[in-house]
């Protein structure tokens, strides 16, 4: 028993002297999982995007750039890509206007566990079920039109379902927890002594919020915007069920290329274009807003 204990201590001491090996052992299982189920599929999709489509669902493993050229020569695909980015931007910005006051209220309560629990409840329900719920709300004889008719606000049902408006509403509803929680976490981590110090220097409540709270909560805001923009621009179910054929996004076109057209090379090329263009857009936005400068001071405050 003593021998086993000493051997274990020697092994742990040997590992502590080799931090790189220790990190490799700890991160190894996660790295293998990510490679097998994320990296390898992405590599396969990349290879497919450079192969030739054979009518009938076949693939000829011959290098070609025709799949990418087809995207740029057909303006409809460029319009759908821009529409995807526009829907993602609407989702991110509009959800922020709802999420920030909610997160601010939660962060300033002494006990907010029950309300946080209510925010997390949507995660307990399947996403598809939530989309179907919004279909029942927005349909011609649904809850929204029935309420507006009963109040006398409208004389005939509005066309709410199968519109871009319905897509954005569904995406905002789905993205709210991803907006509230990052902002709440950052607001909760702000030092409680900063606002009293600002008031001692002559700032009122509005000035204290504008000069202290809001700037320090920017990392949470940017996190929420990035997450919801990516989720909105790459959404599939909400446009498919709430938007109809007139509100298709890139994800719907990609799915149709795989499922209905059996054109895997072109669908793979569309997927690569969506991923790369989204990354480039985020890089440009990051440089414009200097995200590294935004996150730096907050990290310092957190570790101080």
CSV table of C-alpha atoms in Angstrom, one decimal:
chain,number,residue,atom,x,y,z
A,1,UNK,CA,0.0,0.0,0.0
A,2,UNK,CA,2.8,2.4,0.9
A,3,UNK,CA,4.6,1.4,-2.3
A,4,UNK,CA,1.5,2.3,-4.4
A,5,UNK,CA,1.1,5.6,-2.7
A,6,UNK,CA,4.7,6.6,-3.2
A,7,UNK,CA,4.5,5.5,-6.9
A,8,UNK,CA,1.4,7.6,-7.3
A,9,UNK,CA,3.2,10.6,-5.8
A,10,UNK,CA,6.2,10.1,-7.9
A,11,UNK,CA,4.0,9.9,-11.0
A,12,UNK,CA,2.2,13.1,-10.1
A,13,UNK,CA,5.5,14.9,-9.4
A,14,UNK,CA,6.8,13.7,-12.7
A,15,UNK,CA,3.8,15.1,-14.5
A,16,UNK,CA,4.0,18.5,-12.6
A,17,UNK,CA,7.5,18.9,-14.0
A,18,UNK,CA,6.1,18.5,-17.5
A,19,UNK,CA,3.2,20.9,-17.9
A,20,UNK,CA,2.9,20.4,-21.6
A,21,UNK,CA,2.5,16.7,-21.2
A,22,UNK,CA,0.0,17.2,-18.4
A,23,UNK,CA,-2.0,19.6,-20.6
A,24,UNK,CA,-2.0,17.1,-23.4
A,25,UNK,CA,-3.3,14.3,-21.2
A,26,UNK,CA,-6.1,16.5,-19.8
A,27,UNK,CA,-7.1,17.9,-23.2
A,28,UNK,CA,-6.5,14.7,-25.2
A,29,UNK,CA,-10.0,13.2,-24.9
A,30,UNK,CA,-11.7,16.5,-25.8
A,31,UNK,CA,-9.3,17.0,-28.6
A,32,UNK,CA,-9.9,13.5,-30.0
A,33,UNK,CA,-13.6,14.0,-29.8
A,34,UNK,CA,-13.5,17.4,-31.5
A,35,UNK,CA,-11.3,16.0,-34.3
A,36,UNK,CA,-13.5,13.0,-35.0
A,37,UNK,CA,-16.9,14.7,-34.8
A,38,UNK,CA,-16.1,18.3,-35.8
A,39,UNK,CA,-12.7,18.6,-37.6
A,40,UNK,CA,-13.0,15.4,-39.7
A,41,UNK,CA,-16.6,16.2,-40.9
A,42,UNK,CA,-15.5,19.7,-41.8
A,43,UNK,CA,-12.5,18.4,-43.7
A,44,UNK,CA,-14.8,16.0,-45.6
A,45,UNK,CA,-17.2,18.8,-46.5
A,46,UNK,CA,-14.2,20.9,-47.7
A,47,UNK,CA,-13.1,18.0,-50.0
A,48,UNK,CA,-16.6,17.5,-51.4
A,49,UNK,CA,-16.8,21.2,-52.3
A,50,UNK,CA,-14.0,20.7,-54.8
A,51,UNK,CA,-15.4,17.6,-56.4
A,52,UNK,CA,-17.7,17.3,-59.5
A,53,UNK,CA,-21.4,16.6,-59.2
A,54,UNK,CA,-22.7,13.8,-61.4
A,55,UNK,CA,-26.5,14.0,-62.2
A,56,UNK,CA,-28.4,11.5,-60.2
A,57,UNK,CA,-26.6,12.0,-56.9
A,58,UNK,CA,-23.1,10.8,-57.8
A,59,UNK,CA,-19.8,12.5,-57.2
A,60,UNK,CA,-16.7,12.4,-59.3
A,61,UNK,CA,-13.5,13.0,-57.3
A,62,UNK,CA,-12.0,15.4,-59.7
A,63,UNK,CA,-10.8,18.8,-58.6
A,64,UNK,CA,-12.9,21.7,-59.7
A,65,UNK,CA,-13.9,25.3,-58.7
A,66,UNK,CA,-17.2,25.2,-60.6
A,67,UNK,CA,-19.2,24.8,-57.4
A,68,UNK,CA,-17.8,28.1,-56.0
A,69,UNK,CA,-18.1,29.8,-59.4
A,70,UNK,CA,-21.7,28.8,-59.6
A,71,UNK,CA,-22.4,30.6,-56.4
A,72,UNK,CA,-20.8,33.9,-57.5
A,73,UNK,CA,-22.3,33.8,-61.0
A,74,UNK,CA,-25.9,33.4,-59.7
A,75,UNK,CA,-27.0,36.5,-58.0
A,76,UNK,CA,-29.8,34.8,-56.1
A,77,UNK,CA,-27.3,33.0,-53.9
A,78,UNK,CA,-25.5,36.2,-53.1
A,79,UNK,CA,-28.8,37.8,-52.2
A,80,UNK,CA,-29.7,34.8,-49.9
A,81,UNK,CA,-26.3,35.1,-48.2
A,82,UNK,CA,-26.9,38.9,-47.6
A,83,UNK,CA,-30.4,38.1,-46.4
A,84,UNK,CA,-29.0,35.6,-43.9
A,85,UNK,CA,-26.6,38.2,-42.5
A,86,UNK,CA,-29.4,40.8,-42.3
A,87,UNK,CA,-31.7,38.4,-40.4
A,88,UNK,CA,-28.7,37.6,-38.1
A,89,UNK,CA,-28.1,41.3,-37.5
A,90,UNK,CA,-31.8,41.9,-36.7
A,91,UNK,CA,-32.0,38.9,-34.4
A,92,UNK,CA,-28.9,40.0,-32.5
A,93,UNK,CA,-29.8,43.7,-32.2
A,94,UNK,CA,-33.5,43.3,-31.4
A,95,UNK,CA,-32.9,40.6,-28.8
A,96,UNK,CA,-30.3,42.8,-27.1
A,97,UNK,CA,-33.0,45.5,-26.5
A,98,UNK,CA,-35.0,42.9,-24.6
A,99,UNK,CA,-32.2,41.1,-23.0
A,100,UNK,CA,-30.2,44.0,-21.5
A,101,UNK,CA,-33.0,45.4,-19.3
A,102,UNK,CA,-33.9,41.9,-18.2
A,103,UNK,CA,-30.2,41.1,-17.3
A,104,UNK,CA,-29.8,44.4,-15.6
A,105,UNK,CA,-32.9,43.8,-13.4
A,106,UNK,CA,-31.7,40.3,-12.5
A,107,UNK,CA,-28.2,41.5,-11.7
A,108,UNK,CA,-29.5,44.1,-9.3
A,109,UNK,CA,-31.7,41.7,-7.3
A,110,UNK,CA,-30.3,40.1,-4.2
A,111,UNK,CA,-31.9,36.8,-5.1
A,112,UNK,CA,-32.5,36.1,-8.7
A,113,UNK,CA,-32.2,32.3,-8.8
A,114,UNK,CA,-35.9,31.8,-9.5
A,115,UNK,CA,-35.9,34.3,-12.4
A,116,UNK,CA,-32.8,32.7,-13.9
A,117,UNK,CA,-34.6,29.4,-13.6
A,118,UNK,CA,-37.5,30.9,-15.7
A,119,UNK,CA,-35.0,32.2,-18.3
A,120,UNK,CA,-33.5,28.7,-18.6
A,121,UNK,CA,-36.9,26.9,-18.9
A,122,UNK,CA,-37.0,27.2,-22.8
A,123,UNK,CA,-33.9,25.0,-22.9
A,124,UNK,CA,-36.0,22.2,-21.5
A,125,UNK,CA,-38.3,22.2,-24.5
A,126,UNK,CA,-37.3,20.9,-27.9
A,127,UNK,CA,-36.5,23.6,-30.3
A,128,UNK,CA,-38.8,22.2,-32.9
A,129,UNK,CA,-41.7,22.3,-30.5
A,130,UNK,CA,-41.1,25.9,-29.8
A,131,UNK,CA,-41.1,26.7,-33.5
A,132,UNK,CA,-44.5,24.9,-33.9
A,133,UNK,CA,-45.8,26.9,-30.9
A,134,UNK,CA,-45.0,30.1,-32.8
A,135,UNK,CA,-46.7,28.8,-35.9
A,136,UNK,CA,-49.9,28.4,-33.8
A,137,UNK,CA,-49.5,31.9,-32.4
A,138,UNK,CA,-48.8,33.6,-35.8
A,139,UNK,CA,-51.2,31.6,-38.0
A,140,UNK,CA,-54.2,33.3,-39.6
A,141,UNK,CA,-56.6,32.0,-36.9
A,142,UNK,CA,-53.9,31.9,-34.2
A,143,UNK,CA,-53.5,33.6,-30.9
A,144,UNK,CA,-52.1,36.9,-32.2
A,145,UNK,CA,-54.7,37.6,-34.8
A,146,UNK,CA,-57.5,36.4,-32.5
A,147,UNK,CA,-56.3,38.8,-29.8
A,148,UNK,CA,-56.0,41.8,-32.2
A,149,UNK,CA,-59.5,41.1,-33.7
A,150,UNK,CA,-61.1,40.8,-30.3
A,151,UNK,CA,-59.6,44.2,-29.2
A,152,UNK,CA,-60.8,45.8,-32.4
A,153,UNK,CA,-57.3,46.8,-33.5
A,154,UNK,CA,-57.7,45.1,-36.9
A,155,UNK,CA,-60.7,44.2,-39.1
A,156,UNK,CA,-59.2,41.1,-40.8
A,157,UNK,CA,-56.4,38.7,-39.9
A,158,UNK,CA,-52.9,39.8,-40.7
A,159,UNK,CA,-50.4,37.7,-42.7
A,160,UNK,CA,-48.0,37.1,-39.9
A,161,UNK,CA,-46.9,33.5,-40.6
A,162,UNK,CA,-44.6,32.7,-43.5
A,163,UNK,CA,-43.1,36.1,-43.6
A,164,UNK,CA,-39.6,37.4,-42.7
A,165,UNK,CA,-41.2,39.0,-39.6
A,166,UNK,CA,-42.2,35.6,-38.3
A,167,UNK,CA,-38.6,34.3,-38.8
A,168,UNK,CA,-37.1,37.2,-36.8
A,169,UNK,CA,-39.7,36.8,-34.0
A,170,UNK,CA,-39.0,33.1,-33.7
A,171,UNK,CA,-35.2,33.7,-33.7
A,172,UNK,CA,-35.4,36.4,-31.1
A,173,UNK,CA,-37.4,34.1,-28.8
A,174,UNK,CA,-34.9,31.3,-29.2
A,175,UNK,CA,-31.9,33.6,-28.8
A,176,UNK,CA,-33.0,35.5,-25.6
A,177,UNK,CA,-31.4,33.1,-23.1
A,178,UNK,CA,-28.1,33.4,-25.1
A,179,UNK,CA,-28.4,37.2,-24.7
A,180,UNK,CA,-29.5,37.5,-21.1
A,181,UNK,CA,-27.0,35.1,-19.5
A,182,UNK,CA,-23.8,36.6,-20.8
A,183,UNK,CA,-24.9,40.1,-20.0
A,184,UNK,CA,-26.1,39.0,-16.6
A,185,UNK,CA,-22.8,37.3,-15.8
A,186,UNK,CA,-20.8,40.5,-16.7
A,187,UNK,CA,-23.1,42.8,-14.8
A,188,UNK,CA,-23.0,40.5,-11.8
A,189,UNK,CA,-19.2,40.7,-11.8
A,190,UNK,CA,-19.0,44.5,-11.7
A,191,UNK,CA,-17.6,45.8,-8.4
A,192,UNK,CA,-20.4,47.1,-6.2
A,193,UNK,CA,-18.3,49.9,-5.0
A,194,UNK,CA,-17.9,51.6,-8.4
A,195,UNK,CA,-21.4,53.2,-8.6
A,196,UNK,CA,-21.2,54.6,-5.0
A,197,UNK,CA,-17.8,56.0,-5.9
A,198,UNK,CA,-19.2,57.6,-9.0
A,199,UNK,CA,-22.1,59.2,-7.0
A,200,UNK,CA,-19.6,60.5,-4.5
A,201,UNK,CA,-17.9,62.3,-7.4
A,202,UNK,CA,-21.2,63.9,-8.4
A,203,UNK,CA,-22.8,61.5,-10.8
A,204,UNK,CA,-26.5,60.8,-10.7
A,205,UNK,CA,-28.1,57.4,-11.4
A,206,UNK,CA,-28.3,57.9,-15.1
A,207,UNK,CA,-24.7,59.2,-15.4
A,208,UNK,CA,-23.5,56.3,-13.2
A,209,UNK,CA,-25.1,53.8,-15.5
A,210,UNK,CA,-23.9,55.5,-18.7
A,211,UNK,CA,-20.3,56.1,-17.5
A,212,UNK,CA,-19.7,53.0,-15.4
A,213,UNK,CA,-22.2,50.2,-15.8
A,214,UNK,CA,-22.7,50.3,-19.6
A,215,UNK,CA,-19.0,50.5,-20.5
A,216,UNK,CA,-18.1,47.6,-18.2
A,217,UNK,CA,-21.0,45.5,-19.6
A,218,UNK,CA,-19.8,45.8,-23.2
A,219,UNK,CA,-18.1,42.4,-23.2
A,220,UNK,CA,-21.4,40.7,-22.3
A,221,UNK,CA,-23.2,42.8,-25.0
A,222,UNK,CA,-20.6,41.9,-27.7
A,223,UNK,CA,-20.8,38.2,-26.6
A,224,UNK,CA,-24.6,38.2,-26.9
A,225,UNK,CA,-24.4,40.0,-30.3
A,226,UNK,CA,-21.9,37.6,-31.8
A,227,UNK,CA,-23.6,34.4,-30.5
A,228,UNK,CA,-27.1,35.5,-31.8
A,229,UNK,CA,-25.8,36.9,-35.1
A,230,UNK,CA,-24.2,33.5,-35.8
A,231,UNK,CA,-27.2,31.6,-34.7
A,232,UNK,CA,-29.6,33.8,-36.7
A,233,UNK,CA,-27.6,33.9,-39.9
A,234,UNK,CA,-27.1,30.1,-39.8
A,235,UNK,CA,-30.6,29.2,-38.6
A,236,UNK,CA,-32.5,26.4,-40.5
A,237,UNK,CA,-35.7,25.5,-38.7
A,238,UNK,CA,-37.1,29.0,-38.1
A,239,UNK,CA,-36.9,30.0,-41.8
A,240,UNK,CA,-38.2,26.6,-42.9
A,241,UNK,CA,-41.3,26.6,-40.7
A,242,UNK,CA,-42.0,30.2,-40.1
A,243,UNK,CA,-40.8,31.9,-43.2
A,244,UNK,CA,-41.9,29.8,-46.1
A,245,UNK,CA,-40.2,29.8,-49.4
A,246,UNK,CA,-39.8,33.6,-49.6
A,247,UNK,CA,-37.6,33.8,-46.5
A,248,UNK,CA,-35.1,31.0,-47.1
A,249,UNK,CA,-31.6,31.5,-45.6
A,250,UNK,CA,-28.3,30.0,-46.6
A,251,UNK,CA,-28.9,27.0,-44.3
A,252,UNK,CA,-32.1,26.2,-46.1
A,253,UNK,CA,-30.5,26.3,-49.5
A,254,UNK,CA,-27.6,24.1,-48.2
A,255,UNK,CA,-30.1,21.6,-46.8
A,256,UNK,CA,-32.0,21.5,-50.1
A,257,UNK,CA,-28.8,20.9,-52.0
A,258,UNK,CA,-28.0,17.9,-49.9
A,259,UNK,CA,-31.5,16.4,-49.3
A,260,UNK,CA,-33.5,17.1,-52.4
A,261,UNK,CA,-31.0,17.8,-55.2
A,262,UNK,CA,-28.4,15.3,-53.9
A,263,UNK,CA,-25.8,17.8,-55.0
A,264,UNK,CA,-23.4,17.3,-52.2
A,265,UNK,CA,-20.4,19.2,-53.8
A,266,UNK,CA,-22.5,22.4,-54.3
A,267,UNK,CA,-24.1,22.1,-50.9
A,268,UNK,CA,-20.6,21.7,-49.4
A,269,UNK,CA,-19.3,24.7,-51.3
A,270,UNK,CA,-22.3,26.8,-50.0
A,271,UNK,CA,-21.5,25.6,-46.4
A,272,UNK,CA,-17.8,26.7,-46.8
A,273,UNK,CA,-18.9,30.0,-48.2
A,274,UNK,CA,-21.3,30.7,-45.3
A,275,UNK,CA,-18.6,29.7,-42.7
A,276,UNK,CA,-15.8,31.7,-44.3
A,277,UNK,CA,-17.9,34.8,-45.0
A,278,UNK,CA,-19.3,34.8,-41.4
A,279,UNK,CA,-15.7,34.5,-40.0
A,280,UNK,CA,-14.5,37.3,-42.2
A,281,UNK,CA,-17.4,39.5,-41.2
A,282,UNK,CA,-16.8,38.9,-37.5
A,283,UNK,CA,-13.1,39.7,-38.0
A,284,UNK,CA,-13.9,43.0,-39.7
A,285,UNK,CA,-16.4,43.9,-36.9
A,286,UNK,CA,-13.8,42.9,-34.3
A,287,UNK,CA,-11.2,45.1,-35.8
A,288,UNK,CA,-13.6,48.0,-36.1
A,289,UNK,CA,-14.8,47.8,-32.5
A,290,UNK,CA,-11.4,46.7,-31.1
A,291,UNK,CA,-12.7,43.7,-29.2
A,292,UNK,CA,-9.3,43.0,-27.8
A,293,UNK,CA,-9.2,46.4,-26.1
A,294,UNK,CA,-12.8,45.8,-24.9
A,295,UNK,CA,-12.1,42.5,-23.3
A,296,UNK,CA,-8.7,43.4,-21.8
A,297,UNK,CA,-9.7,45.7,-19.0
A,298,UNK,CA,-12.6,43.5,-18.0
A,299,UNK,CA,-10.2,40.5,-17.6
A,300,UNK,CA,-8.0,42.7,-15.5
A,301,UNK,CA,-10.9,43.7,-13.3
A,302,UNK,CA,-12.0,40.1,-13.0
A,303,UNK,CA,-8.6,38.8,-11.9
A,304,UNK,CA,-7.9,41.8,-9.7
